[in-house]
Amino acid sequence: MKKIISFSGKGGVGKSTLLVLMLKYLLEKFKNLDILVIDADPDANIGDIIGKEINFKETIGGKMTALKDKIQNRQIPLDVSKDQIIESEVFEALIEMDDFDILEMGRGEGSGCYCSVNNTLKRVIDVLSKNYDVVLIDAPAGLEYFARKTGRNVTDLVIVSDPSKMGIHTMKRILEVTKEVDLRFENIWVLGNRFPENSIRDILEKEVGNIKEEYVKLLGFISNDDEISKMNIIGENLLQLPNESEAYKIGKELFAKII
Ligand SMILES: Nc1ncnc2c1ncn2[C@@H]1O[C@H](COP(=O)(O)OP(=O)(O)OP(=O)(O)O)[C@@H](O)[C@H]1O
Ligand SMILES: [Mg+2]
C-alpha cells in the first residue's frame, strides 16, 4: 500500500479535523503502518488538534529561518549544495510521535514568501514519501497551493465541502485549477462535512454527479458532531474522540473506501 492523501477545500470546512479522524482510523485499523502527517498549512497547526505543542524552531519555517542566518553568517560549508542542506534540514524537522511522524510547515517570519519552502516541500514529499506507507497532507485553504503544483505526487485528493455555496464553489475551483495545471490523481473524493441528514445532501450529490471525470467520486457525508466541537473548544486531543462518536463511525466507513 502506498497512498499520499491530501485534504483540501475552503477555509474552515473541516480539513484538519477529518485528516485527524482518518489518522485515528488508520492507527486503529492497521497496527504496523508507517504514517507521515504533513501539515502544509502555514496558518494552522495539526499539533493544536492532537494536543502536541510544536514550537516554531521545529517547523520547516523555523528551520529555514535559522538556515538563512547561517548562510548570511557564512557558516555553511562550500562543498555542499543548497538543495542538500535544505533537504537535511527538512529531515531534521520530522517530529516523531509514538505511532506516526509529523512534518510541520509552520509560519514564516513576517510576510515571508513560501515559494522556496514550497519548492523544497515538493521535492521533500517525493523523497520522504518513499519511507512511509501512508502520507496524509493537510493542504492550505487557498488555490495557490495547487496552482504551484505542490500536490503533484498525491494519489488521492479529498476535497471537503460544508453545506454552503462557497464550500461547493471552492470544490469546483479546485477541480478546475488542478486540471488547468495538469495535476493528476488516482482518485478525487468529495466529502461533505457537517451536512444535516436531509435533502441538502442531494445538492452536493448532484453537483458531483454532473462532473464527467470518472476519477471524481462522492465519498459521502459526515454530520455535525457536538463531541468534535467540544473537544476543539476545550483543546483535547481529537485522536481521543470516543469511538461511539457518530462522525467517527461514519468516517471509518468512508475512509475504508480510500484505503
Ligand atoms: N463534523 C464536525 N462536527 C462538529 N464540528 C466540526 C466538524 N468538522 C469540523 N468541525 C469544527 O469546525 C472547525 C473548523 O474545522 P477545521 O479546523 O478542521 O477546518 P479547516 O478546514 O482545517 O480550517 P482551516 O482552513 O482554517 O485550516 C473546528 O472548530 C472543528 O472542530
Ligand atoms: Mg486546517
Coordinates of N, CA and C in Angstrom, one line a residue, residues 2-220:
K2 N 0.6 2.1 -0.9 CA 1.3 3.4 -0.9 C 0.3 4.5 -1.3
K3 N 0.0 5.3 -0.3 CA -1.0 6.3 -0.5 C -0.5 7.6 0.0
I4 N -0.7 8.6 -0.9 CA -0.5 10.0 -0.4 C -1.8 10.7 -0.6
I5 N -2.4 11.1 0.6 CA -3.7 11.6 0.6 C -3.7 13.0 1.1
S6 N -4.3 13.9 0.3 CA -4.3 15.3 0.7 C -5.7 15.8 0.9
F7 N -5.9 16.5 2.0 CA -7.2 17.1 2.3 C -7.2 18.6 1.9
S8 N -8.2 19.0 1.1 CA -8.3 20.3 0.6 C -9.7 20.8 0.8
G9 N -9.9 22.1 0.4 CA -11.2 22.7 0.5 C -11.2 24.1 1.0
K10 N -12.3 24.7 1.1 CA -12.5 26.1 1.5 C -12.0 26.2 3.0
G11 N -11.6 27.4 3.4 CA -11.2 27.6 4.8 C -12.3 27.2 5.8
G12 N -11.9 26.5 6.8 CA -12.8 26.2 7.9 C -13.9 25.1 7.7
V13 N -13.7 24.4 6.6 CA -14.8 23.3 6.3 C -14.5 22.0 7.1
G14 N -13.3 21.9 7.7 CA -13.1 20.7 8.5 C -11.9 19.8 7.9
K15 N -11.1 20.4 7.1 CA -10.0 19.6 6.5 C -9.1 19.0 7.6
S16 N -8.6 19.8 8.5 CA -7.7 19.3 9.5 C -8.4 18.3 10.4
T17 N -9.7 18.6 10.8 CA -10.4 17.7 11.7 C -10.6 16.3 11.0
L18 N -10.9 16.3 9.7 CA -11.2 15.0 9.1 C -9.9 14.3 8.8
L19 N -8.8 15.0 8.6 CA -7.5 14.4 8.4 C -7.2 13.6 9.7
V20 N -7.4 14.3 10.9 CA -7.1 13.6 12.1 C -8.0 12.4 12.4
L21 N -9.3 12.5 12.0 CA -10.2 11.3 12.1 C -9.7 10.2 11.2
M22 N -9.1 10.5 10.1 CA -8.6 9.5 9.2 C -7.4 8.8 9.8
L23 N -6.5 9.7 10.4 CA -5.3 9.2 11.1 C -5.7 8.2 12.2
K24 N -6.7 8.6 13.0 CA -7.3 7.8 14.1 C -7.7 6.4 13.5
Y25 N -8.4 6.5 12.4 CA -8.9 5.2 11.8 C -7.7 4.3 11.4
L26 N -6.7 5.0 10.7 CA -5.5 4.2 10.2 C -4.8 3.6 11.4
L27 N -4.6 4.4 12.5 CA -3.8 3.9 13.6 C -4.6 2.7 14.3
E28 N -5.9 2.7 14.3 CA -6.7 1.6 14.9 C -6.8 0.4 14.0
K29 N -6.9 0.7 12.7 CA -7.2 -0.5 11.8 C -5.9 -1.2 11.5
F30 N -4.8 -0.5 11.2 CA -3.6 -1.1 10.8 C -2.5 -0.8 11.8
K31 N -2.0 -1.9 12.4 CA -1.1 -1.7 13.5 C 0.3 -1.3 13.1
N32 N 0.8 -1.8 12.0 CA 2.2 -1.5 11.6 C 2.4 -0.6 10.4
L33 N 1.6 0.3 10.3 CA 1.7 1.2 9.1 C 2.6 2.4 9.4
D34 N 3.5 2.7 8.5 CA 4.4 3.9 8.7 C 3.6 5.1 8.1
I35 N 3.3 6.0 9.0 CA 2.4 7.1 8.6 C 3.1 8.4 8.9
L36 N 3.1 9.3 7.8 CA 3.6 10.7 8.0 C 2.5 11.6 7.8
V37 N 2.3 12.6 8.7 CA 1.4 13.7 8.5 C 2.2 14.9 8.2
I38 N 1.8 15.5 7.0 CA 2.5 16.8 6.6 C 1.5 17.9 6.8
D39 N 1.8 18.8 7.7 CA 0.9 20.0 7.9 C 1.4 21.0 7.0
A40 N 0.9 21.1 5.8 CA 1.4 22.1 4.8 C 0.7 23.4 4.9
D41 N -0.1 23.6 5.9 CA -0.9 24.9 6.1 C -0.1 25.8 7.0
P42 N 0.5 26.9 6.5 CA 1.4 27.7 7.3 C 0.5 28.4 8.4
D43 N -0.8 28.5 8.3 CA -1.6 29.3 9.2 C -2.2 28.4 10.3
A44 N -2.2 27.2 10.1 CA -2.8 26.3 11.1 C -1.8 25.3 11.7
N45 N -2.3 24.5 12.6 CA -1.4 23.6 13.3 C -2.1 22.3 13.7
I46 N -1.7 21.2 13.0 CA -2.3 19.9 13.3 C -2.0 19.6 14.8
G47 N -0.8 20.1 15.3 CA -0.4 19.9 16.6 C -1.5 20.4 17.6
D48 N -2.1 21.5 17.3 CA -3.2 22.0 18.2 C -4.3 21.0 18.4
I49 N -4.6 20.3 17.3 CA -5.8 19.4 17.3 C -5.5 18.1 18.0
I50 N -4.2 17.7 18.0 CA -3.8 16.4 18.6 C -3.1 16.7 19.9
G51 N -3.1 17.9 20.4 CA -2.6 18.2 21.8 C -1.0 18.0 21.8
K52 N -0.4 18.4 20.7 CA 1.1 18.4 20.7 C 1.6 19.8 20.4
E53 N 2.3 20.3 21.4 CA 2.9 21.6 21.2 C 4.1 21.6 20.3
I54 N 4.0 22.3 19.2 CA 5.2 22.3 18.3 C 5.7 23.7 18.2
N55 N 6.9 24.0 18.6 CA 7.4 25.3 18.6 C 8.0 25.7 17.3
F56 N 8.1 27.0 17.0 CA 8.5 27.5 15.7 C 9.8 26.9 15.2
K57 N 10.7 26.7 16.1 CA 12.0 26.2 15.7 C 12.0 24.8 15.1
E58 N 10.9 24.0 15.5 CA 10.8 22.7 15.0 C 10.1 22.6 13.6
T59 N 9.6 23.7 13.1 CA 8.9 23.7 11.9 C 9.8 23.9 10.7
I60 N 9.3 23.7 9.5 CA 10.1 23.9 8.3 C 10.4 25.4 8.2
G61 N 9.4 26.3 8.5 CA 9.6 27.7 8.5 C 10.7 28.1 9.5
G62 N 10.7 27.5 10.6 CA 11.7 27.8 11.7 C 13.1 27.3 11.2
K63 N 13.2 26.1 10.6 CA 14.5 25.6 10.1 C 15.0 26.5 9.0
M64 N 14.1 27.0 8.2 CA 14.6 27.8 7.0 C 15.1 29.2 7.5
T65 N 14.4 29.7 8.5 CA 14.9 31.0 9.1 C 16.3 30.8 9.7
A66 N 16.5 29.7 10.4 CA 17.8 29.5 11.0 C 18.8 29.3 9.9
L67 N 18.4 28.6 8.8 CA 19.3 28.4 7.7 C 19.8 29.7 7.1
K68 N 18.8 30.6 6.9 CA 19.1 31.9 6.3 C 20.2 32.6 7.1
D69 N 20.0 32.6 8.4 CA 21.0 33.2 9.3 C 22.4 32.6 9.1
K70 N 22.4 31.2 9.0 CA 23.7 30.5 8.9 C 24.3 30.9 7.6
I71 N 23.5 31.0 6.5 CA 24.1 31.4 5.2 C 24.6 32.8 5.2
Q72 N 23.9 33.7 5.9 CA 24.3 35.1 5.9 C 25.6 35.2 6.7
N73 N 25.7 34.3 7.8 CA 27.0 34.4 8.6 C 28.1 33.5 8.1
R74 N 27.9 33.0 6.8 CA 28.8 32.1 6.2 C 29.2 30.9 7.0
Q75 N 28.2 30.3 7.6 CA 28.5 29.1 8.5 C 28.2 27.8 7.7
I76 N 28.0 27.9 6.4 CA 27.7 26.8 5.6 C 28.9 26.3 4.8
P77 N 29.3 25.0 4.9 CA 30.4 24.6 4.1 C 30.2 24.8 2.6
L78 N 31.2 25.1 1.9 CA 31.1 25.5 0.5 C 30.8 24.3 -0.5
D79 N 31.3 23.1 0.0 CA 31.2 21.9 -0.9 C 29.8 21.2 -0.8
V80 N 28.9 21.8 -0.1 CA 27.5 21.1 0.0 C 26.5 22.0 -0.8
S81 N 25.7 21.4 -1.6 CA 24.8 22.2 -2.4 C 23.6 22.7 -1.5
K82 N 23.0 23.8 -1.9 CA 21.9 24.4 -1.1 C 20.8 23.4 -0.9
D83 N 20.5 22.7 -2.0 CA 19.4 21.7 -2.0 C 19.7 20.6 -1.0
Q84 N 20.9 20.2 -0.9 CA 21.3 19.1 0.0 C 21.1 19.6 1.5
I85 N 21.5 20.9 1.7 CA 21.3 21.4 3.0 C 19.9 21.5 3.4
I86 N 19.1 22.1 2.5 CA 17.6 22.2 2.7 C 17.0 20.9 3.0
E87 N 17.4 19.9 2.2 CA 16.8 18.5 2.4 C 17.1 18.0 3.8
S88 N 18.4 18.2 4.3 CA 18.7 17.6 5.6 C 18.0 18.4 6.7
E89 N 17.8 19.7 6.5 CA 17.0 20.5 7.5 C 15.6 19.9 7.6
V90 N 15.1 19.6 6.4 CA 13.7 19.1 6.4 C 13.6 17.8 7.2
F91 N 14.6 16.9 6.9 CA 14.6 15.6 7.7 C 14.7 15.9 9.2
E92 N 15.4 16.9 9.5 CA 15.6 17.2 10.9 C 14.3 17.8 11.5
A93 N 13.4 18.3 10.7 CA 12.1 18.9 11.1 C 11.1 17.8 11.4
L94 N 11.4 16.5 11.1 CA 10.5 15.4 11.4 C 10.2 15.3 12.9
I95 N 9.0 15.3 13.3 CA 8.6 15.2 14.7 C 8.1 13.8 14.9
E96 N 8.8 13.0 15.7 CA 8.3 11.6 15.9 C 7.3 11.5 17.1
M97 N 6.2 11.0 16.7 CA 5.2 10.7 17.8 C 5.3 9.2 18.0
D98 N 4.4 8.6 18.9 CA 4.5 7.2 19.2 C 4.3 6.4 17.9
D99 N 3.2 6.7 17.2 CA 2.8 5.8 16.1 C 2.9 6.4 14.7
F100 N 3.3 7.6 14.7 CA 3.4 8.3 13.4 C 4.4 9.5 13.5
D101 N 4.7 10.1 12.3 CA 5.6 11.2 12.3 C 4.8 12.5 11.8
I102 N 5.3 13.6 12.2 CA 4.6 14.9 11.7 C 5.7 15.8 11.1
L103 N 5.4 16.4 10.0 CA 6.2 17.4 9.4 C 5.4 18.7 9.4
E104 N 5.9 19.7 10.1 CA 5.1 20.9 10.3 C 5.7 22.0 9.5
M105 N 4.9 22.6 8.6 CA 5.3 23.6 7.7 C 5.6 24.9 8.6
G106 N 4.7 25.3 9.4 CA 4.9 26.4 10.3 C 4.8 27.8 9.6
R107 N 4.7 28.8 10.4 CA 4.5 30.1 9.8 C 5.9 30.6 9.4
G108 N 5.9 31.5 8.4 CA 7.2 32.2 8.0 C 7.2 33.4 9.0
E109 N 8.4 34.0 9.1 CA 8.5 35.2 9.9 C 8.2 36.4 9.1
G110 N 7.4 37.3 9.6 CA 7.0 38.5 8.9 C 6.1 38.0 7.7
S111 N 6.3 38.8 6.6 CA 5.4 38.5 5.4 C 6.2 37.6 4.5
G112 N 7.1 36.8 5.0 CA 8.0 36.0 4.1 C 7.3 35.2 3.1
C113 N 7.9 35.0 1.9 CA 7.4 34.2 0.8 C 7.6 32.7 1.1
Y114 N 6.6 31.9 0.7 CA 6.8 30.5 0.9 C 7.3 29.8 -0.3
C115 N 7.5 30.5 -1.4 CA 7.9 29.8 -2.6 C 9.0 28.8 -2.5
S116 N 10.1 29.3 -1.9 CA 11.3 28.4 -1.8 C 10.9 27.2 -0.9
V117 N 10.2 27.5 0.2 CA 9.8 26.4 1.1 C 8.9 25.5 0.4
N118 N 8.0 26.0 -0.4 CA 7.1 25.2 -1.1 C 7.8 24.3 -2.2
N119 N 8.8 24.9 -2.8 CA 9.5 24.2 -3.8 C 10.3 23.0 -3.1
T120 N 10.8 23.4 -2.0 CA 11.5 22.4 -1.2 C 10.6 21.3 -0.8
L121 N 9.4 21.7 -0.4 CA 8.4 20.8 0.1 C 8.0 19.8 -1.0
K122 N 7.9 20.3 -2.2 CA 7.6 19.4 -3.3 C 8.6 18.2 -3.4
R123 N 9.9 18.6 -3.4 CA 10.9 17.6 -3.5 C 10.9 16.7 -2.3
V124 N 10.7 17.3 -1.1 CA 10.8 16.5 0.1 C 9.7 15.5 0.2
I125 N 8.5 15.9 -0.3 CA 7.4 15.0 -0.3 C 7.8 13.7 -1.2
D126 N 8.5 14.0 -2.3 CA 9.0 12.9 -3.1 C 9.9 12.0 -2.3
V127 N 10.9 12.6 -1.7 CA 11.9 11.9 -1.0 C 11.4 11.2 0.2
L128 N 10.6 12.0 1.0 CA 10.1 11.4 2.3 C 9.1 10.3 2.1
S129 N 8.2 10.5 1.1 CA 7.1 9.6 0.9 C 7.6 8.2 0.7
K130 N 8.8 8.0 0.2 CA 9.3 6.7 -0.1 C 9.5 5.9 1.2
N131 N 9.6 6.6 2.3 CA 9.8 5.9 3.6 C 8.6 5.6 4.4
Y132 N 7.4 6.0 3.8 CA 6.2 5.8 4.5 C 5.1 5.0 3.7
D133 N 4.2 4.3 4.4 CA 3.2 3.6 3.7 C 2.1 4.6 3.3
V134 N 1.8 5.5 4.2 CA 0.7 6.5 4.0 C 1.2 7.9 4.4
V135 N 1.0 8.8 3.5 CA 1.3 10.2 3.9 C -0.1 11.0 3.8
L136 N -0.4 11.7 4.9 CA -1.6 12.5 5.0 C -1.2 13.9 4.9
I137 N -1.7 14.7 4.0 CA -1.3 16.1 3.8 C -2.4 17.0 4.1
D138 N -2.2 18.0 5.0 CA -3.2 19.0 5.3 C -2.9 20.2 4.5
A139 N -3.6 20.4 3.4 CA -3.3 21.5 2.4 C -3.9 22.8 2.9
P140 N -3.2 23.9 2.6 CA -3.7 25.2 3.0 C -5.0 25.5 2.2
A141 N -5.8 26.4 2.7 CA -7.2 26.6 2.1 C -7.2 27.1 0.7
G142 N -6.2 27.9 0.3 CA -6.3 28.6 -1.0 C -6.0 27.7 -2.2
L143 N -6.1 28.3 -3.4 CA -5.9 27.5 -4.6 C -4.5 27.6 -5.0
E144 N -3.7 28.5 -4.4 CA -2.4 28.8 -4.8 C -1.5 27.5 -4.7
Y145 N -1.8 26.8 -3.6 CA -1.0 25.6 -3.3 C -1.1 24.6 -4.5
F146 N -2.3 24.5 -5.2 CA -2.4 23.7 -6.3 C -1.8 24.3 -7.6
A147 N -2.0 25.6 -7.7 CA -1.5 26.3 -8.9 C 0.0 26.1 -8.9
R148 N 0.6 26.0 -7.8 CA 2.1 25.8 -7.7 C 2.5 24.3 -7.9
K149 N 1.5 23.5 -8.1 CA 1.7 22.1 -8.3 C 2.3 21.4 -7.1
T150 N 2.0 21.9 -5.9 CA 2.7 21.3 -4.8 C 2.2 19.9 -4.5
G151 N 1.0 19.6 -4.9 CA 0.5 18.2 -4.7 C 0.7 17.2 -5.8
R152 N 1.8 17.3 -6.5 CA 2.0 16.5 -7.7 C 2.0 15.0 -7.5
N153 N 2.5 14.6 -6.3 CA 2.6 13.1 -6.1 C 1.4 12.5 -5.4
V154 N 0.4 13.4 -5.1 CA -0.7 12.9 -4.3 C -1.5 11.8 -5.1
T155 N -1.8 10.7 -4.4 CA -2.6 9.7 -5.1 C -4.1 10.0 -5.0
D156 N -4.5 10.4 -3.8 CA -5.9 10.6 -3.5 C -6.1 12.1 -3.0
L157 N -6.9 12.8 -3.7 CA -7.2 14.2 -3.2 C -8.6 14.2 -2.6
V158 N -8.7 14.5 -1.4 CA -10.0 14.6 -0.7 C -10.4 16.1 -0.7
I159 N -11.5 16.4 -1.3 CA -12.0 17.8 -1.3 C -13.2 17.9 -0.3
V160 N -13.0 18.6 0.8 CA -14.0 18.7 1.8 C -14.9 19.9 1.5
S161 N -16.2 19.7 1.6 CA -17.1 20.9 1.5 C -18.1 20.9 2.6
D162 N -18.4 22.0 3.1 CA -19.5 22.1 4.1 C -20.8 22.5 3.3
P163 N -22.0 22.5 3.9 CA -23.2 22.8 3.2 C -23.3 24.3 2.9
S164 N -22.5 24.8 2.1 CA -22.6 26.2 1.8 C -22.2 26.4 0.3
K165 N -22.8 27.4 -0.3 CA -22.5 27.7 -1.7 C -21.0 27.9 -1.9
M166 N -20.3 28.6 -1.0 CA -18.9 28.8 -1.1 C -18.1 27.5 -1.0
G167 N -18.5 26.7 -0.1 CA -17.8 25.4 0.0 C -17.8 24.6 -1.3
I168 N -19.0 24.6 -1.9 CA -19.2 23.8 -3.2 C -18.4 24.6 -4.3
H169 N -18.5 25.9 -4.3 CA -17.8 26.7 -5.3 C -16.3 26.4 -5.2
T170 N -15.7 26.4 -4.0 CA -14.3 26.1 -3.9 C -14.0 24.7 -4.3
M171 N -14.8 23.8 -4.1 CA -14.6 22.4 -4.5 C -14.5 22.4 -6.0
K172 N -15.4 23.1 -6.7 CA -15.3 23.1 -8.2 C -14.1 23.9 -8.7
R173 N -13.7 24.9 -8.0 CA -12.5 25.7 -8.4 C -11.2 24.8 -8.3
I174 N -11.2 24.0 -7.2 CA -10.0 23.1 -7.1 C -10.0 22.1 -8.2
L175 N -11.1 21.6 -8.6 CA -11.2 20.7 -9.7 C -10.7 21.4 -11.0
E176 N -11.1 22.6 -11.2 CA -10.7 23.4 -12.4 C -9.2 23.6 -12.4
V177 N -8.7 24.1 -11.3 CA -7.3 24.5 -11.2 C -6.4 23.3 -11.3
T178 N -6.7 22.2 -10.7 CA -5.9 21.0 -10.8 C -5.8 20.5 -12.2
K179 N -6.9 20.7 -12.9 CA -7.0 20.3 -14.3 C -6.1 21.2 -15.2
E180 N -6.3 22.5 -14.9 CA -5.5 23.5 -15.7 C -4.0 23.3 -15.6
V181 N -3.6 23.0 -14.4 CA -2.1 22.8 -14.2 C -1.7 21.3 -14.4
D182 N -2.7 20.5 -14.8 CA -2.4 19.1 -15.1 C -1.9 18.3 -14.0
L183 N -2.5 18.6 -12.8 CA -2.2 17.7 -11.6 C -3.1 16.5 -11.7
R184 N -2.5 15.3 -11.7 CA -3.3 14.1 -11.9 C -3.4 13.3 -10.6
F185 N -4.5 12.8 -10.3 CA -4.7 12.0 -9.1 C -5.3 10.7 -9.5
E186 N -5.1 9.6 -8.7 CA -5.8 8.4 -9.0 C -7.3 8.5 -8.7
N187 N -7.5 9.2 -7.6 CA -8.9 9.5 -7.2 C -9.1 10.9 -6.6
I188 N -10.2 11.5 -6.9 CA -10.6 12.7 -6.2 C -11.9 12.4 -5.5
W189 N -11.9 12.5 -4.2 CA -13.0 12.2 -3.3 C -13.7 13.5 -2.8
V190 N -14.9 13.7 -3.1 CA -15.6 14.9 -2.5 C -16.3 14.4 -1.2
L191 N -16.0 15.1 -0.1 CA -16.5 14.7 1.2 C -17.3 15.8 1.8
G192 N -18.6 15.6 2.0 CA -19.5 16.6 2.6 C -19.4 16.5 4.1
N193 N -19.0 17.6 4.7 CA -18.8 17.6 6.2 C -19.8 18.6 6.8
R194 N -20.4 18.2 8.0 CA -21.4 19.0 8.7 C -22.7 19.1 8.0
F195 N -22.9 18.1 7.1 CA -24.2 18.1 6.4 C -25.3 17.5 7.2
P196 N -26.4 18.2 7.3 CA -27.6 17.6 8.0 C -28.1 16.4 7.2
E197 N -28.8 15.5 7.9 CA -29.3 14.3 7.2 C -30.6 14.6 6.5
N198 N -30.5 15.4 5.5 CA -31.8 15.8 4.7 C -31.4 16.0 3.3
S199 N -32.4 16.6 2.6 CA -32.2 16.8 1.1 C -31.1 17.7 0.7
I200 N -30.5 18.4 1.7 CA -29.4 19.3 1.3 C -28.3 18.4 0.7
R201 N -28.2 17.2 1.2 CA -27.2 16.3 0.7 C -27.3 16.0 -0.8
D202 N -28.6 16.0 -1.3 CA -28.8 15.8 -2.7 C -28.2 16.8 -3.6
I203 N -28.0 18.1 -3.0 CA -27.4 19.1 -3.9 C -26.0 18.8 -4.2
L204 N -25.2 18.4 -3.1 CA -23.8 18.1 -3.4 C -23.7 16.9 -4.3
E205 N -24.6 15.9 -4.0 CA -24.6 14.7 -4.8 C -24.8 15.0 -6.3
K206 N -25.7 15.9 -6.5 CA -26.0 16.2 -7.9 C -24.8 17.0 -8.5
E207 N -24.2 17.9 -7.8 CA -23.0 18.6 -8.3 C -21.9 17.6 -8.7
V208 N -21.7 16.7 -7.8 CA -20.6 15.7 -8.1 C -21.0 14.8 -9.3
G209 N -22.3 14.5 -9.3 CA -22.8 13.7 -10.5 C -22.6 14.3 -11.8
N210 N -22.7 15.7 -11.8 CA -22.5 16.4 -13.0 C -21.1 16.5 -13.6
I211 N -20.2 16.0 -12.7 CA -18.7 16.1 -13.1 C -18.5 14.8 -14.0
K212 N -17.9 15.1 -15.1 CA -17.8 14.0 -16.1 C -16.6 13.0 -15.8
E213 N -15.5 13.5 -15.2 CA -14.4 12.7 -15.0 C -14.7 11.5 -14.0
E214 N -14.4 10.3 -14.5 CA -14.8 9.1 -13.6 C -13.9 9.0 -12.4
Y215 N -12.8 9.7 -12.3 CA -12.0 9.6 -11.1 C -12.5 10.5 -10.0
V216 N -13.5 11.4 -10.3 CA -14.0 12.2 -9.3 C -15.3 11.5 -8.7
K217 N -15.2 11.2 -7.4 CA -16.3 10.5 -6.8 C -16.8 11.2 -5.5
L218 N -18.1 10.9 -5.2 CA -18.6 11.4 -3.9 C -18.2 10.4 -2.8
L219 N -17.4 10.8 -1.8 CA -17.0 9.8 -0.8 C -18.2 9.6 0.2
G220 N -18.9 10.7 0.5 CA -20.1 10.5 1.4 C -20.2 11.8 2.3

